[in-house]
Amino acid sequence: MECVFGLVGDGFAVIVADTSAVHSILVHKSNEDKIMILDSHKLLGVSGEAGDRAQFTEYIQKNVHLYQFRNGIALTTAAAANFTRGELATALRKNPYFVNILLAGYEKDIGPSLYYIDYIATLHKIDKGAFGYGSYFALSLMDRHYHSGMSLAEAIDLVDKCITEIRSRLVVAPPNFLIKIVDKDGAKEFAWRESISQA
């Protein structure tokens, strides 16, 4: 019952993910961060098997850092997306990772961008996207209300509409969501939307 979705606005990209760690019929925790800060200006929102999610995202993060360390320049968002897709494609024929990824980033000369990478290594540059059961509701709402050049306030309002719809329509809806944004100032946590507080 995972849900990850994101969109590109005017000078920023936002990724939202549920924070439930679930196995079978058990909820292990409600504050799992599924959005990794890849580097100073990139976010990686991931859904999928918990072990694959942790292992693959850390592998990508460390390799992106290694590239920057070796070459003295950071990968662009497009380059990071293509590298991630290549690693998934290679693993697909050996020991596949069951992870679906939304990769958001910001470059000074290009602006914000969002990439969709699924578990069979499909890569697309998109303006809005979602994974998981919540995507049925998030995508329909974004189709209705999304427009290019959205302000941050408009984007967060749309995000809140998506979260409300997922909570009210999905049978086993995740209670808590984490919102992170990336803009010219870098990648950062923006807000939590909690209906269950974690003690």
PDB file of C-alpha atoms in Angstrom:
ATOM      1  CA  MET A   1       0.000   0.000   0.000  1.00  0.00           C
ATOM      2  CA  GLU A   2       2.912   2.317  -0.685  1.00  0.00           C
ATOM      3  CA  CYS A   3       2.511   5.664  -2.358  1.00  0.00           C
ATOM      4  CA  VAL A   4       5.121   7.980  -3.851  1.00  0.00           C
ATOM      5  CA  PHE A   5       4.242  10.915  -6.074  1.00  0.00           C
ATOM      6  CA  GLY A   6       5.843  14.112  -7.316  1.00  0.00           C
ATOM      7  CA  LEU A   7       5.531  17.104  -9.592  1.00  0.00           C
ATOM      8  CA  VAL A   8       7.531  19.958 -11.099  1.00  0.00           C
ATOM      9  CA  GLY A   9       6.603  23.570 -10.371  1.00  0.00           C
ATOM     10  CA  ASP A  10       8.013  27.000 -11.145  1.00  0.00           C
ATOM     11  CA  GLY A  11      11.619  26.735  -9.981  1.00  0.00           C
ATOM     12  CA  PHE A  12      11.197  23.647  -7.805  1.00  0.00           C
ATOM     13  CA  ALA A  13      10.250  19.959  -7.776  1.00  0.00           C
ATOM     14  CA  VAL A  14       8.397  18.234  -4.957  1.00  0.00           C
ATOM     15  CA  ILE A  15       8.325  14.546  -3.980  1.00  0.00           C
ATOM     16  CA  VAL A  16       5.860  13.080  -1.484  1.00  0.00           C
ATOM     17  CA  ALA A  17       5.991   9.591   0.030  1.00  0.00           C
ATOM     18  CA  ASP A  18       4.091   7.671   2.661  1.00  0.00           C
ATOM     19  CA  THR A  19       6.141   6.773   5.733  1.00  0.00           C
ATOM     20  CA  SER A  20       4.771   3.314   6.554  1.00  0.00           C
ATOM     21  CA  ALA A  21       7.088   0.315   6.838  1.00  0.00           C
ATOM     22  CA  VAL A  22       4.708  -2.589   6.207  1.00  0.00           C
ATOM     23  CA  HIS A  23       5.172  -6.331   5.819  1.00  0.00           C
ATOM     24  CA  SER A  24       2.173  -8.542   5.076  1.00  0.00           C
ATOM     25  CA  ILE A  25      -0.567  -7.462   7.511  1.00  0.00           C
ATOM     26  CA  LEU A  26       1.836  -5.804   9.985  1.00  0.00           C
ATOM     27  CA  VAL A  27       2.843  -2.154  10.228  1.00  0.00           C
ATOM     28  CA  HIS A  28       6.372  -2.038  11.642  1.00  0.00           C
ATOM     29  CA  LYS A  29       6.716   1.738  11.846  1.00  0.00           C
ATOM     30  CA  SER A  30       5.012   4.922  10.659  1.00  0.00           C
ATOM     31  CA  ASN A  31       8.001   7.234  10.224  1.00  0.00           C
ATOM     32  CA  GLU A  32      10.106   5.526   7.539  1.00  0.00           C
ATOM     33  CA  ASP A  33      11.778   8.105   5.264  1.00  0.00           C
ATOM     34  CA  LYS A  34      11.416   6.851   1.663  1.00  0.00           C
ATOM     35  CA  ILE A  35      12.831  10.013   0.070  1.00  0.00           C
ATOM     36  CA  MET A  36      16.623  10.014   0.008  1.00  0.00           C
ATOM     37  CA  ILE A  37      18.585  13.237  -0.440  1.00  0.00           C
ATOM     38  CA  LEU A  38      20.921  12.008  -3.186  1.00  0.00           C
ATOM     39  CA  ASP A  39      23.172  15.072  -3.125  1.00  0.00           C
ATOM     40  CA  SER A  40      22.788  18.803  -2.525  1.00  0.00           C
ATOM     41  CA  HIS A  41      20.269  19.274  -5.374  1.00  0.00           C
ATOM     42  CA  LYS A  42      18.719  15.836  -5.960  1.00  0.00           C
ATOM     43  CA  LEU A  43      15.969  13.776  -4.319  1.00  0.00           C
ATOM     44  CA  LEU A  44      15.208  10.080  -4.779  1.00  0.00           C
ATOM     45  CA  GLY A  45      11.659   9.012  -3.875  1.00  0.00           C
ATOM     46  CA  VAL A  46      11.446   5.210  -3.790  1.00  0.00           C
ATOM     47  CA  SER A  47       8.752   2.574  -3.349  1.00  0.00           C
ATOM     48  CA  GLY A  48       9.244  -1.176  -3.351  1.00  0.00           C
ATOM     49  CA  GLU A  49      10.601  -3.986  -1.203  1.00  0.00           C
ATOM     50  CA  ALA A  50      12.179  -2.572   1.972  1.00  0.00           C
ATOM     51  CA  GLY A  51      15.517  -4.373   1.592  1.00  0.00           C
ATOM     52  CA  ASP A  52      15.852  -3.534  -2.108  1.00  0.00           C
ATOM     53  CA  ARG A  53      14.840   0.051  -1.411  1.00  0.00           C
ATOM     54  CA  ALA A  54      17.504   0.561   1.261  1.00  0.00           C
ATOM     55  CA  GLN A  55      20.288  -1.290  -0.568  1.00  0.00           C
ATOM     56  CA  PHE A  56      19.715   0.153  -4.041  1.00  0.00           C
ATOM     57  CA  THR A  57      19.239   3.778  -2.965  1.00  0.00           C
ATOM     58  CA  GLU A  58      22.393   3.695  -0.824  1.00  0.00           C
ATOM     59  CA  TYR A  59      24.300   2.113  -3.717  1.00  0.00           C
ATOM     60  CA  ILE A  60      23.164   4.895  -6.081  1.00  0.00           C
ATOM     61  CA  GLN A  61      23.888   7.624  -3.510  1.00  0.00           C
ATOM     62  CA  LYS A  62      27.428   6.381  -2.828  1.00  0.00           C
ATOM     63  CA  ASN A  63      28.217   6.047  -6.541  1.00  0.00           C
ATOM     64  CA  VAL A  64      26.940   9.570  -7.262  1.00  0.00           C
ATOM     65  CA  HIS A  65      29.193  10.847  -4.447  1.00  0.00           C
ATOM     66  CA  LEU A  66      32.106   8.776  -5.766  1.00  0.00           C
ATOM     67  CA  TYR A  67      31.711  10.302  -9.237  1.00  0.00           C
ATOM     68  CA  GLN A  68      31.757  13.801  -7.747  1.00  0.00           C
ATOM     69  CA  PHE A  69      34.794  12.945  -5.598  1.00  0.00           C
ATOM     70  CA  ARG A  70      36.744  11.495  -8.537  1.00  0.00           C
ATOM     71  CA  ASN A  71      35.861  14.120 -11.138  1.00  0.00           C
ATOM     72  CA  GLY A  72      35.302  17.272  -9.101  1.00  0.00           C
ATOM     73  CA  ILE A  73      31.877  17.947 -10.644  1.00  0.00           C
ATOM     74  CA  ALA A  74      28.440  16.681  -9.686  1.00  0.00           C
ATOM     75  CA  LEU A  75      26.295  14.576 -12.022  1.00  0.00           C
ATOM     76  CA  THR A  76      23.374  16.415 -13.598  1.00  0.00           C
ATOM     77  CA  THR A  77      19.888  15.156 -12.783  1.00  0.00           C
ATOM     78  CA  ALA A  78      19.613  13.612 -16.266  1.00  0.00           C
ATOM     79  CA  ALA A  79      22.988  11.866 -15.851  1.00  0.00           C
ATOM     80  CA  ALA A  80      22.027  10.554 -12.397  1.00  0.00           C
ATOM     81  CA  ALA A  81      18.716   9.273 -13.816  1.00  0.00           C
ATOM     82  CA  ASN A  82      20.472   7.516 -16.689  1.00  0.00           C
ATOM     83  CA  PHE A  83      23.055   5.997 -14.344  1.00  0.00           C
ATOM     84  CA  THR A  84      20.257   4.746 -12.047  1.00  0.00           C
ATOM     85  CA  ARG A  85      18.370   3.298 -15.017  1.00  0.00           C
ATOM     86  CA  GLY A  86      21.532   1.576 -16.260  1.00  0.00           C
ATOM     87  CA  GLU A  87      22.179  -0.054 -12.882  1.00  0.00           C
ATOM     88  CA  LEU A  88      18.556  -1.276 -12.709  1.00  0.00           C
ATOM     89  CA  ALA A  89      18.799  -2.646 -16.262  1.00  0.00           C
ATOM     90  CA  THR A  90      22.032  -4.502 -15.443  1.00  0.00           C
ATOM     91  CA  ALA A  91      20.551  -5.940 -12.233  1.00  0.00           C
ATOM     92  CA  LEU A  92      17.349  -6.936 -14.054  1.00  0.00           C
ATOM     93  CA  ARG A  93      19.188  -9.769 -15.836  1.00  0.00           C
ATOM     94  CA  LYS A  94      21.050 -10.951 -12.717  1.00  0.00           C
ATOM     95  CA  ASN A  95      19.453 -10.181  -9.362  1.00  0.00           C
ATOM     96  CA  PRO A  96      16.671  -7.634  -9.915  1.00  0.00           C
ATOM     97  CA  TYR A  97      15.736  -4.891  -7.460  1.00  0.00           C
ATOM     98  CA  PHE A  98      12.007  -4.380  -6.989  1.00  0.00           C
ATOM     99  CA  VAL A  99      12.118  -0.583  -6.690  1.00  0.00           C
ATOM    100  CA  ASN A 100      10.188   2.200  -8.421  1.00  0.00           C
ATOM    101  CA  ILE A 101      11.859   5.604  -8.372  1.00  0.00           C
ATOM    102  CA  LEU A 102      10.992   9.263  -8.833  1.00  0.00           C
ATOM    103  CA  LEU A 103      14.210  11.278  -9.146  1.00  0.00           C
ATOM    104  CA  ALA A 104      13.918  15.053  -8.796  1.00  0.00           C
ATOM    105  CA  GLY A 105      16.698  17.575  -9.214  1.00  0.00           C
ATOM    106  CA  TYR A 106      17.565  21.175  -9.902  1.00  0.00           C
ATOM    107  CA  GLU A 107      20.274  22.694 -12.122  1.00  0.00           C
ATOM    108  CA  LYS A 108      21.010  26.400 -12.441  1.00  0.00           C
ATOM    109  CA  ASP A 109      20.875  26.475 -16.240  1.00  0.00           C
ATOM    110  CA  ILE A 110      18.065  23.916 -16.719  1.00  0.00           C
ATOM    111  CA  GLY A 111      15.847  24.396 -13.677  1.00  0.00           C
ATOM    112  CA  PRO A 112      13.865  21.643 -11.963  1.00  0.00           C
ATOM    113  CA  SER A 113      13.288  18.208 -13.490  1.00  0.00           C
ATOM    114  CA  LEU A 114      11.584  14.954 -12.523  1.00  0.00           C
ATOM    115  CA  TYR A 115      12.365  11.451 -13.817  1.00  0.00           C
ATOM    116  CA  TYR A 116      10.269   8.283 -13.602  1.00  0.00           C
ATOM    117  CA  ILE A 117      12.235   5.029 -13.324  1.00  0.00           C
ATOM    118  CA  ASP A 118      10.353   1.784 -12.700  1.00  0.00           C
ATOM    119  CA  TYR A 119      11.565  -1.652 -11.599  1.00  0.00           C
ATOM    120  CA  ILE A 120      12.054  -2.886 -15.179  1.00  0.00           C
ATOM    121  CA  ALA A 121      14.345   0.110 -15.912  1.00  0.00           C
ATOM    122  CA  THR A 122      11.945   2.301 -17.873  1.00  0.00           C
ATOM    123  CA  LEU A 123      13.098   5.924 -17.807  1.00  0.00           C
ATOM    124  CA  HIS A 124      10.971   8.972 -18.660  1.00  0.00           C
ATOM    125  CA  LYS A 125      11.293  12.670 -17.966  1.00  0.00           C
ATOM    126  CA  ILE A 126       7.914  13.806 -16.624  1.00  0.00           C
ATOM    127  CA  ASP A 127       6.149  16.804 -15.074  1.00  0.00           C
ATOM    128  CA  LYS A 128       4.078  14.718 -12.657  1.00  0.00           C
ATOM    129  CA  GLY A 129       4.088  11.071 -11.660  1.00  0.00           C
ATOM    130  CA  ALA A 130       3.190   8.526  -9.010  1.00  0.00           C
ATOM    131  CA  PHE A 131       3.777   4.925  -7.909  1.00  0.00           C
ATOM    132  CA  GLY A 132       1.789   2.571  -5.701  1.00  0.00           C
ATOM    133  CA  TYR A 133      -1.917   2.093  -5.026  1.00  0.00           C
ATOM    134  CA  GLY A 134      -2.242   5.769  -4.125  1.00  0.00           C
ATOM    135  CA  SER A 135      -1.231   6.634  -7.685  1.00  0.00           C
ATOM    136  CA  TYR A 136      -4.763   5.858  -8.913  1.00  0.00           C
ATOM    137  CA  PHE A 137      -6.011   8.871  -6.962  1.00  0.00           C
ATOM    138  CA  ALA A 138      -2.906  11.087  -7.103  1.00  0.00           C
ATOM    139  CA  LEU A 139      -2.588  10.822 -10.893  1.00  0.00           C
ATOM    140  CA  SER A 140      -6.258  11.572 -11.526  1.00  0.00           C
ATOM    141  CA  LEU A 141      -6.130  14.629  -9.252  1.00  0.00           C
ATOM    142  CA  MET A 142      -2.900  15.834 -10.842  1.00  0.00           C
ATOM    143  CA  ASP A 143      -4.407  15.359 -14.313  1.00  0.00           C
ATOM    144  CA  ARG A 144      -7.285  17.589 -13.219  1.00  0.00           C
ATOM    145  CA  HIS A 145      -5.438  20.297 -11.251  1.00  0.00           C
ATOM    146  CA  TYR A 146      -1.799  20.316 -12.378  1.00  0.00           C
ATOM    147  CA  HIS A 147      -0.551  23.015 -14.736  1.00  0.00           C
ATOM    148  CA  SER A 148       2.975  24.020 -15.708  1.00  0.00           C
ATOM    149  CA  GLY A 149       4.509  26.877 -13.761  1.00  0.00           C
ATOM    150  CA  MET A 150       2.697  26.131 -10.496  1.00  0.00           C
ATOM    151  CA  SER A 151       3.754  28.182  -7.489  1.00  0.00           C
ATOM    152  CA  LEU A 152       4.926  26.397  -4.349  1.00  0.00           C
ATOM    153  CA  ALA A 153       1.653  27.259  -2.568  1.00  0.00           C
ATOM    154  CA  GLU A 154      -0.398  25.807  -5.456  1.00  0.00           C
ATOM    155  CA  ALA A 155       1.753  22.659  -5.555  1.00  0.00           C
ATOM    156  CA  ILE A 156       1.449  22.054  -1.797  1.00  0.00           C
ATOM    157  CA  ASP A 157      -2.330  22.613  -2.034  1.00  0.00           C
ATOM    158  CA  LEU A 158      -2.472  19.947  -4.778  1.00  0.00           C
ATOM    159  CA  VAL A 159      -0.277  17.622  -2.693  1.00  0.00           C
ATOM    160  CA  ASP A 160      -2.670  18.042   0.251  1.00  0.00           C
ATOM    161  CA  LYS A 161      -5.637  17.245  -2.019  1.00  0.00           C
ATOM    162  CA  CYS A 162      -3.879  14.055  -3.161  1.00  0.00           C
ATOM    163  CA  ILE A 163      -3.099  13.009   0.433  1.00  0.00           C
ATOM    164  CA  THR A 164      -6.692  13.673   1.552  1.00  0.00           C
ATOM    165  CA  GLU A 165      -8.053  11.645  -1.371  1.00  0.00           C
ATOM    166  CA  ILE A 166      -5.684   8.726  -0.712  1.00  0.00           C
ATOM    167  CA  ARG A 167      -6.596   8.679   2.986  1.00  0.00           C
ATOM    168  CA  SER A 168     -10.336   8.783   2.279  1.00  0.00           C
ATOM    169  CA  ARG A 169     -10.533   6.390  -0.706  1.00  0.00           C
ATOM    170  CA  LEU A 170      -7.842   3.742  -0.203  1.00  0.00           C
ATOM    171  CA  VAL A 171      -8.923   0.761   1.912  1.00  0.00           C
ATOM    172  CA  VAL A 172      -5.618   0.427   3.768  1.00  0.00           C
ATOM    173  CA  ALA A 173      -4.357   3.999   3.449  1.00  0.00           C
ATOM    174  CA  PRO A 174      -0.995   5.035   4.872  1.00  0.00           C
ATOM    175  CA  PRO A 175      -1.536   7.533   7.725  1.00  0.00           C
ATOM    176  CA  ASN A 176       1.574   9.699   7.404  1.00  0.00           C
ATOM    177  CA  PHE A 177       3.279  11.415   4.477  1.00  0.00           C
ATOM    178  CA  LEU A 178       6.592  13.242   4.092  1.00  0.00           C
ATOM    179  CA  ILE A 179       7.061  16.128   1.640  1.00  0.00           C
ATOM    180  CA  LYS A 180      10.498  17.139   0.352  1.00  0.00           C
ATOM    181  CA  ILE A 181      11.364  19.800  -2.208  1.00  0.00           C
ATOM    182  CA  VAL A 182      14.396  20.676  -4.302  1.00  0.00           C
ATOM    183  CA  ASP A 183      14.984  24.176  -5.672  1.00  0.00           C
ATOM    184  CA  LYS A 184      17.855  26.624  -6.252  1.00  0.00           C
ATOM    185  CA  ASP A 185      18.671  26.500  -2.534  1.00  0.00           C
ATOM    186  CA  GLY A 186      19.023  22.711  -2.520  1.00  0.00           C
ATOM    187  CA  ALA A 187      17.113  19.595  -1.467  1.00  0.00           C
ATOM    188  CA  LYS A 188      15.329  19.747   1.872  1.00  0.00           C
ATOM    189  CA  GLU A 189      12.510  18.386   3.973  1.00  0.00           C
ATOM    190  CA  PHE A 190       9.455  20.623   3.615  1.00  0.00           C
ATOM    191  CA  ALA A 191       6.716  19.178   5.839  1.00  0.00           C
ATOM    192  CA  TRP A 192       5.062  16.121   7.368  1.00  0.00           C
ATOM    193  CA  ARG A 193       1.373  15.302   7.064  1.00  0.00           C
ATOM    194  CA  GLU A 194       0.641  13.061  10.043  1.00  0.00           C
ATOM    195  CA  SER A 195      -2.552  11.441  11.244  1.00  0.00           C
ATOM    196  CA  ILE A 196      -0.662   9.066  13.568  1.00  0.00           C
ATOM    197  CA  SER A 197       2.213  10.490  15.610  1.00  0.00           C
ATOM    198  CA  GLN A 198       5.148   8.183  16.247  1.00  0.00           C
ATOM    199  CA  ALA A 199       6.077   7.988  19.933  1.00  0.00           C
TER     200      ALA A 199
END
